[in-house]
Coordinates of C-alpha atoms (C1' of nucleotides) in Angstrom, one line a residue:
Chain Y
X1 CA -24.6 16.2 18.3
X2 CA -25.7 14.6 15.1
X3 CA -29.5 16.9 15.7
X4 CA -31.0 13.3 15.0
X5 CA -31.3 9.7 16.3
X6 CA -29.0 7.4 14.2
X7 CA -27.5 3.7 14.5
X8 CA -23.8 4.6 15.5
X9 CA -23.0 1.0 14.4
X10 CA -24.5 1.1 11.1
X11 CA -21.6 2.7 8.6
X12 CA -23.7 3.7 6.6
X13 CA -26.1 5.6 8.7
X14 CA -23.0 7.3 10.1
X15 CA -22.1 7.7 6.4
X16 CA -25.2 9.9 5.4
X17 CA -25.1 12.0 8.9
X18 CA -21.0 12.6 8.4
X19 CA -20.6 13.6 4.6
X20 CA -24.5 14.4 4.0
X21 CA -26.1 16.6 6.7
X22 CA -22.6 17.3 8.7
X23 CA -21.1 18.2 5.2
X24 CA -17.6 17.0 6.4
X25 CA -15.2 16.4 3.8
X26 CA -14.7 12.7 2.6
X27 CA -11.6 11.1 2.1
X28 CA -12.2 7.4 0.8
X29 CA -15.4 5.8 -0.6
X30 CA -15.9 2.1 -0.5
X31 CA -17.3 0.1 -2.8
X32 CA -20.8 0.9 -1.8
X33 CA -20.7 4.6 -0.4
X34 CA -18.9 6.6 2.3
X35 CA -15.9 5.1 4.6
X36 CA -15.9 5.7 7.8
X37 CA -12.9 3.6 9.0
X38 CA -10.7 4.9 11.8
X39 CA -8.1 6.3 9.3
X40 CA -10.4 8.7 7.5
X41 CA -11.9 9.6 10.9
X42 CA -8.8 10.5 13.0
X43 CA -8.5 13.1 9.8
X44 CA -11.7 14.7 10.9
X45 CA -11.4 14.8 14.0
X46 CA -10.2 18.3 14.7
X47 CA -13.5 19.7 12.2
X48 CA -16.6 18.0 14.6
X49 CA -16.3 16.9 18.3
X50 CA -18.7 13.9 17.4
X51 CA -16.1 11.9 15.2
X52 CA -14.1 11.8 18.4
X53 CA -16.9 10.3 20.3
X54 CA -17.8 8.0 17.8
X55 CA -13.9 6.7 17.6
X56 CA -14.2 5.8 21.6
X57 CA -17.2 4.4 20.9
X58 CA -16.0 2.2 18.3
X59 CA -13.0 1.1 20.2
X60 CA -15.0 0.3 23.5
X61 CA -17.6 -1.6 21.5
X62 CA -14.8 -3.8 20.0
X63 CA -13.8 -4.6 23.2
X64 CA -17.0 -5.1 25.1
X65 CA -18.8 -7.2 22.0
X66 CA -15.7 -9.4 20.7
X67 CA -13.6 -9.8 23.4
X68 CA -15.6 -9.3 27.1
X69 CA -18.6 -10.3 26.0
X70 CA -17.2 -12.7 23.2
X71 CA -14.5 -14.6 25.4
X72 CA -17.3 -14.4 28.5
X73 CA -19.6 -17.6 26.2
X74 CA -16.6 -19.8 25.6
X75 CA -15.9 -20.2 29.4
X76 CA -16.1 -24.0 29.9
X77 CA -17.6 -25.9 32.8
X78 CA -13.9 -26.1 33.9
X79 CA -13.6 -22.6 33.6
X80 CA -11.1 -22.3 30.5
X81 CA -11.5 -21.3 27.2
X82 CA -10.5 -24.3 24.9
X83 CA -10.0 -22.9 21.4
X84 CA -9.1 -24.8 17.9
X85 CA -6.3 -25.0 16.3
X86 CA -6.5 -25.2 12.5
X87 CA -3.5 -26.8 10.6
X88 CA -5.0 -26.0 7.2
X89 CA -5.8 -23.2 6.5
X90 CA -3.2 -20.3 6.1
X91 CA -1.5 -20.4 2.7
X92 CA 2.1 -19.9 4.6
X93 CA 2.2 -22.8 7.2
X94 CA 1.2 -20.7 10.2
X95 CA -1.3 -22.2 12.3
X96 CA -5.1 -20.1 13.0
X97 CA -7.7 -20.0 15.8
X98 CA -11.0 -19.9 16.0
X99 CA -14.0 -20.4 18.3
X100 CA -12.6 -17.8 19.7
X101 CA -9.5 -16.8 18.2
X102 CA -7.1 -16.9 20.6
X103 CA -4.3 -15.2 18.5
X104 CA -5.6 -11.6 18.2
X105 CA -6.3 -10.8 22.1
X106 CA -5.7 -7.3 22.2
X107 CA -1.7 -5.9 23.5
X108 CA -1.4 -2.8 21.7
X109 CA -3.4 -0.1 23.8
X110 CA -3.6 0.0 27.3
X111 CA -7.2 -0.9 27.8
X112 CA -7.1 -3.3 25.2
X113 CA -4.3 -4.8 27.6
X114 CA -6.6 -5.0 30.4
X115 CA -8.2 -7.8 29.0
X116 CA -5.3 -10.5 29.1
X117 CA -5.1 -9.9 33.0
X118 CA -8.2 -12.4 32.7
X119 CA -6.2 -15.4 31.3
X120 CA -4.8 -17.0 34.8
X121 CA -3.5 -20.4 35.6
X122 CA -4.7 -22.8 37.5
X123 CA -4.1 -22.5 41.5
X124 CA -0.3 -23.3 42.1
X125 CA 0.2 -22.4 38.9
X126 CA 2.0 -19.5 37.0
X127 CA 2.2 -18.8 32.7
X128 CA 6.1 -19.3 31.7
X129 CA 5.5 -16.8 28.5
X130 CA 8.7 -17.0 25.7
X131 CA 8.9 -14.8 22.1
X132 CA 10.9 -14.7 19.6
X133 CA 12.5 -11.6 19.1
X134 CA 12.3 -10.2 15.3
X135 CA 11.9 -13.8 13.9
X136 CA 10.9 -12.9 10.4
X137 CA 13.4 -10.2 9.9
X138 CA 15.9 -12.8 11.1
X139 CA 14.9 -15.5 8.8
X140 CA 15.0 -12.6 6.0
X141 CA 18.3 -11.8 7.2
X142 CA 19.3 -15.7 6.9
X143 CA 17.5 -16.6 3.5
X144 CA 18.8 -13.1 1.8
X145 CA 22.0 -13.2 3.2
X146 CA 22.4 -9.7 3.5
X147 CA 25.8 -8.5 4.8
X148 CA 24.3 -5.3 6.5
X149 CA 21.6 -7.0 8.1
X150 CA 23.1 -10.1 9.2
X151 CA 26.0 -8.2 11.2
X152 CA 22.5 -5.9 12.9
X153 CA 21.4 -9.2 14.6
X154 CA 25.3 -10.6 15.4
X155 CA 25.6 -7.5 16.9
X156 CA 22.5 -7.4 18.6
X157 CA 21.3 -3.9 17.5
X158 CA 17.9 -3.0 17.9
X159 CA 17.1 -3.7 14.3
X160 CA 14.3 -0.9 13.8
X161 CA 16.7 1.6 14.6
X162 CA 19.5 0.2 12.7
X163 CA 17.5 0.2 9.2
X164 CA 16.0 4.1 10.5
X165 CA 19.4 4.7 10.8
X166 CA 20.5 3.5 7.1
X167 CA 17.0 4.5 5.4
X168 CA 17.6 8.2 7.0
X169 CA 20.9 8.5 6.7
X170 CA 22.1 9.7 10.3
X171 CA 24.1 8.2 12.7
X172 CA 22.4 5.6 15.0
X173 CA 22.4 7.5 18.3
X174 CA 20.9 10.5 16.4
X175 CA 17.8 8.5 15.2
X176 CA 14.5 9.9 16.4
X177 CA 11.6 8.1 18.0
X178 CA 9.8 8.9 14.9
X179 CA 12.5 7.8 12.9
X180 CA 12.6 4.8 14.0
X181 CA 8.6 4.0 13.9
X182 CA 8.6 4.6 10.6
X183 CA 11.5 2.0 10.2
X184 CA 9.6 -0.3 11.9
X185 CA 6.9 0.4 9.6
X186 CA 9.0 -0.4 6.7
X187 CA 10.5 -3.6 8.2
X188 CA 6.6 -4.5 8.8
X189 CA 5.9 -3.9 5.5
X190 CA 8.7 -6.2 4.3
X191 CA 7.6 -9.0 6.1
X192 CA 4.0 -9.2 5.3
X193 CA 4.8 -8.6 1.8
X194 CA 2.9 -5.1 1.7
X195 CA 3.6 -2.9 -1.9
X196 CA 4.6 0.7 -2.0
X197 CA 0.8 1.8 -2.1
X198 CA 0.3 0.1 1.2
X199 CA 3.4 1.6 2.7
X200 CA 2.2 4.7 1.8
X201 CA -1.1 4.2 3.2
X202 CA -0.2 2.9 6.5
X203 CA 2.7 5.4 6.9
X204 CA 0.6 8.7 5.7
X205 CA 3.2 10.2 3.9
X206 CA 3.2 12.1 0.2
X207 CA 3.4 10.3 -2.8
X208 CA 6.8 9.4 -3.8
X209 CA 8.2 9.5 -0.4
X210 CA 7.3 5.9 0.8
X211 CA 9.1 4.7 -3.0
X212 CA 11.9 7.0 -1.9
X213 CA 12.0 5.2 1.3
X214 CA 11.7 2.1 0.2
X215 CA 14.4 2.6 -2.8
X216 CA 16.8 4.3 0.6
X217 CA 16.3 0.7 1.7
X218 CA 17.3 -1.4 -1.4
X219 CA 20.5 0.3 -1.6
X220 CA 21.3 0.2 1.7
X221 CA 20.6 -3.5 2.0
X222 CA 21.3 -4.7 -1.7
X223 CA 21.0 -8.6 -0.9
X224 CA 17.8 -7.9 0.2
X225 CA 16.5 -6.1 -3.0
X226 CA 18.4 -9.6 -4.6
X227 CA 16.4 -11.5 -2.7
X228 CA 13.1 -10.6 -3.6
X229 CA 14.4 -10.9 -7.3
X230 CA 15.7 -14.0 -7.3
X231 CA 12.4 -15.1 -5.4
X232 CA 10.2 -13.6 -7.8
X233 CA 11.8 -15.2 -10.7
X234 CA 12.0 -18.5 -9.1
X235 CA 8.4 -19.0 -8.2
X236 CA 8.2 -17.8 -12.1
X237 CA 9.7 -21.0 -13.3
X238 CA 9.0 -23.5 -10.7
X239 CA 5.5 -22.4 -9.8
X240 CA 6.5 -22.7 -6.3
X241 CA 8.4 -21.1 -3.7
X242 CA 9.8 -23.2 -0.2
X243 CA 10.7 -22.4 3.3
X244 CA 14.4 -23.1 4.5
X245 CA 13.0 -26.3 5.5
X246 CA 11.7 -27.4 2.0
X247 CA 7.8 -26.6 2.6
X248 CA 6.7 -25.7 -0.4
X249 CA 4.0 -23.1 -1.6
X250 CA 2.9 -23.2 -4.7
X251 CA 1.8 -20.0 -6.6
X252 CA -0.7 -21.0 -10.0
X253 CA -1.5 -17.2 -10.5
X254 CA 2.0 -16.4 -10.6
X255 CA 1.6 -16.8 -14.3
X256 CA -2.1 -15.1 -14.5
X257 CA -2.9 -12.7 -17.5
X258 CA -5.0 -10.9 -14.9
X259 CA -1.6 -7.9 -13.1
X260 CA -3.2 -7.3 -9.7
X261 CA -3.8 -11.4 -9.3
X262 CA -0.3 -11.7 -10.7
X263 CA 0.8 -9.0 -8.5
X264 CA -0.6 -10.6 -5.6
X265 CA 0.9 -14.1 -5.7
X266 CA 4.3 -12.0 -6.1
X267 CA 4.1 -10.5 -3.1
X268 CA 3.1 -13.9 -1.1
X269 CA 6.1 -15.4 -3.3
X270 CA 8.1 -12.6 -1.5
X271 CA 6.5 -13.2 1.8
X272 CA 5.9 -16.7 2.3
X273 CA 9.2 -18.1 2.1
X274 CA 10.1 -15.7 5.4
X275 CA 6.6 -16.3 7.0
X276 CA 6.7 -19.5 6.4
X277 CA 10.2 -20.3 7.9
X278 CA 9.2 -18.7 10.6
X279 CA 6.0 -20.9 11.3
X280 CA 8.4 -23.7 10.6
X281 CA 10.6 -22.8 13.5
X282 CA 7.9 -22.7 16.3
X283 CA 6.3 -25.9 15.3
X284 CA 9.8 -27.4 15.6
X285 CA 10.1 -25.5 18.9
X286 CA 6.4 -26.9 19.9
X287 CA 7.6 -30.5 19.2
X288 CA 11.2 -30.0 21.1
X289 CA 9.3 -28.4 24.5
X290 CA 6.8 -31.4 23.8
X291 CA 9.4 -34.1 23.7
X292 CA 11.4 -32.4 27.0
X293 CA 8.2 -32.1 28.8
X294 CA 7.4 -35.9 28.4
X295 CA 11.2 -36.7 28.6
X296 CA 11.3 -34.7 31.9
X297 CA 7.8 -35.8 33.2
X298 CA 7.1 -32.7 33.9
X299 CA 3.3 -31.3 34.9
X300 CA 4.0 -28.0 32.8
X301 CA 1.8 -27.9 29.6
X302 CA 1.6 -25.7 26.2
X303 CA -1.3 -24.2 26.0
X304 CA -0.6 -21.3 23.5
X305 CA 0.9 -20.8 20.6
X306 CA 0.6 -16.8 19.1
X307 CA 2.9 -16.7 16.0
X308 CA 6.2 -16.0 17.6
X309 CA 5.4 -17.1 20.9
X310 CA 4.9 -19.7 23.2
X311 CA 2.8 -19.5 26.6
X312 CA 3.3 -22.8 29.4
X313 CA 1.3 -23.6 32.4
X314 CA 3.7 -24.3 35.0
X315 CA 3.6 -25.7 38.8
X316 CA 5.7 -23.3 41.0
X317 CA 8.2 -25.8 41.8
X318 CA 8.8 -25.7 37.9
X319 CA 9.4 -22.1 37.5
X320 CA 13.2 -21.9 37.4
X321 CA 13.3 -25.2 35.2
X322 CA 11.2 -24.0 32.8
X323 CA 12.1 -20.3 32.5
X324 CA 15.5 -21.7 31.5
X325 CA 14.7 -24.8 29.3
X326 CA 11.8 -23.0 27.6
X327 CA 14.0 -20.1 25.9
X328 CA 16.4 -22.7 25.3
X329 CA 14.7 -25.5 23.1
X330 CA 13.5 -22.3 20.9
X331 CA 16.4 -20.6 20.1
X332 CA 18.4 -24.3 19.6
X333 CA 15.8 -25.7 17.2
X334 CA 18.0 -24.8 14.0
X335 CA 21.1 -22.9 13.2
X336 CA 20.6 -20.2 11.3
X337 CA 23.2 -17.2 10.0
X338 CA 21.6 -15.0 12.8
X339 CA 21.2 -16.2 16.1
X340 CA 17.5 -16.9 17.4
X341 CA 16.5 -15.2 20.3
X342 CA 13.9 -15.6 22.6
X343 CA 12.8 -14.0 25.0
X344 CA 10.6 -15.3 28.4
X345 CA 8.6 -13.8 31.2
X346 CA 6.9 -15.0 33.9
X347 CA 3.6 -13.9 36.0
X348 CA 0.1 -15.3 37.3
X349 CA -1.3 -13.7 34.1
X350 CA -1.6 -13.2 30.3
X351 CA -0.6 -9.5 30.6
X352 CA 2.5 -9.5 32.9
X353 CA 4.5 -12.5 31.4
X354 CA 4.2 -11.1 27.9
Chain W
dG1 C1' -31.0 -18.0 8.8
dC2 C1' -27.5 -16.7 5.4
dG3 C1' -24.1 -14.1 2.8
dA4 C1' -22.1 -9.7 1.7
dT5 C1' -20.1 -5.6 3.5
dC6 C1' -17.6 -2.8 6.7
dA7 C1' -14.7 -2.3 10.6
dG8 C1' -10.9 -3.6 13.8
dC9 C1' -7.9 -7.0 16.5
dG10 C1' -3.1 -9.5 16.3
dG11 C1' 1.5 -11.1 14.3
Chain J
dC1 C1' -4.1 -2.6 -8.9
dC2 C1' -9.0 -0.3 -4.1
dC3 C1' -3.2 -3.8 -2.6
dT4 C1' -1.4 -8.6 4.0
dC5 C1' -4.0 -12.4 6.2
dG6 C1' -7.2 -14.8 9.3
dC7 C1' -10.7 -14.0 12.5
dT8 C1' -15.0 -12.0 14.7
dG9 C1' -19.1 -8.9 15.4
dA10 C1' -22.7 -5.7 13.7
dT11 C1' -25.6 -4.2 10.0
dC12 C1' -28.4 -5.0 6.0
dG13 C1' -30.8 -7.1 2.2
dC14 C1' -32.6 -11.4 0.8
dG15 C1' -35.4 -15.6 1.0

DNA sequence: GCGATCAGCGG
DNA sequence: CCCTCGCTGATCGCG
């Protein structure tokens, strides 16, 4: 389709057959030519089949080369994959993998899903697979003490529809679906600390609509607007922000000369404190199902940890033991404003007990 | 063989 | 202000 033979992994040989010879229209440039990432390319689509082709090709070369073919050479003698764990690294107390990374196995398409049917226990065995539900907008709800979003989680609302809800202005059994992704965008946003430019960016709307939303949100949940105020000037004085345990990150460029680095350790001051509690609560979860496991002499064992949730190994006769305790010990490890919710699965793979 | 760059995966 | 972070794979230029 291209008229010519071309590295379809090479960005910028695609660069010079899109934009140069195809004469498509370019959205975004990089710092060295042409971008040809996924959002500039589902714009142009519609103008040449090949962008369309080149998309699938991109997603089923992800797949094959990072995680079939990149999982396939960590297979032990034993037949496992036994990642690492680094304590280290993150500046917000989570934990990361590596060799592979175990924490970004695909979940969001349905192909990309495929591949966790491949992580099994052992014979006899099944996973016992528990998640948090909304754990950092919790812990925001908890730290910020907002009136509006703590009564969402007391009453158990589904929290992305609530906020569409009060960001939109309708009544909460009128909210549409896309209503309530873009709320979930939002509330995404929040978390990982992402500015109004990002918002805008990842929700593709017109300038001056994603600051309308986000000023919609503010006034909707003042304490939360408070928050990130307070927050801001604290880590201004101190240097250093803390989790609701006490963990402290400290922020040197709060006080750079340089705006975007200052910019930037505002919006971890803004995000850590939330990230971070939450990465303090399922380490205290993994030590609580570690002690009950010894305490119980049970043969289940934790051999996962994704963020915000937990995945066991557990012999059959351990199922119903474990499907209760596990949920349990999470949700009981501290008491916050909002109640902590977790929420398990079982199966004999990765796939069906998330 | 190494580092920079781009792209894409998850929470 | 090229704007979430941490990770991995492919390409490309360099030595």
């Amino acid at each position: 389709q291209a008229g010519e033979t071309f590295n379809i992994q090479s960005p910028k040989q695609l660069g010079v057959i899109l934009f140069e010879k195809m004469h498509l229209p370019y959205a975004k440039k990089t710092k060295t030519g042409y971008s040809t990432a996924a959002d500039v390319l589902e714009k142009l689509a519609e103008e040449a089949p090949i962008v369309q082709d080149i998309l699938s090709y991109r997603q089923l070369a992800k797949l094959k080369s990072t995680y079939a073919d990149g999982l396939h050479a960590f297979i032990a003698k034993d037949g496992r994959i036994h990642g690492t764990f680094n304590q280290m690294v993150t500046a917000t107390g989570r934990i990361s993998s590596t060799d592979p990374n175990l924490q970004n196995i695909p979940v969001r398409t349905k192909l990309g899903r495929e591949l966790r049917k491949v992580f099994i226990p052992r014979d006899g065995y099944v996973f016992v697979d528990a998640d948090y539900s909304q754990i950092e907008l919790r812990v925001m709800a908890h730290i910020s003490g907002d009136e509006g979003l703590l009564r969402a989680f007391r009453e158990g609302r589904d929290v992305h529809r609530a906020t569409a809800s009060e960001v939109f202005g309708v009544d909460i059994e009128h909210v549409t679906s896309q209503q309530r992704r873009m709320a979930k965008v939002i509330n995404f946003g929040l978390i990982y600390g992402m500015s109004a430019w990002g918002l805008r960016q990842n929700l593709g709307v017109e300038k001056g609509v994603a600051e309308h939303y986000i000023e919609q949100y503010f006034a909707r949940y003042p304490k939360v607007k408070r928050y990130m105020e307070d927050i801001r000037n604290q880590a201004r004085t101190h240097g250093y922000v803390q989790t609701a345990f006490g963990r402290r990150l400290w922020l040197p460029d709060i006080a750079s000369s340089r705006i975007p680095v200052q910019k930037a350790a505002e919006r971890a001051a803004i995000n850590a404190p939330m990230q971070g509690t939450a990465a303090d609560l399922i380490k205290k979860a993994m030590v609580a199902v570690q002690k009950w496991l010894q305490e119980t002499g049970a043969k289940s064992r934790l051999i996962l940890q994704v963020h915000d949730e937990l995945i066991l190994e557990v012999p059959e006769e351990e199922v119903e033991t474990v499907r209760e305790a596990l949920p349990r010990l999470m949700s009981g490890v501290a008491e916050l404003k909002v109640p902590l919710v977790a929420e398990v699965g079982v199966a004999d793979n990765w796939e069906a007990a998330h």
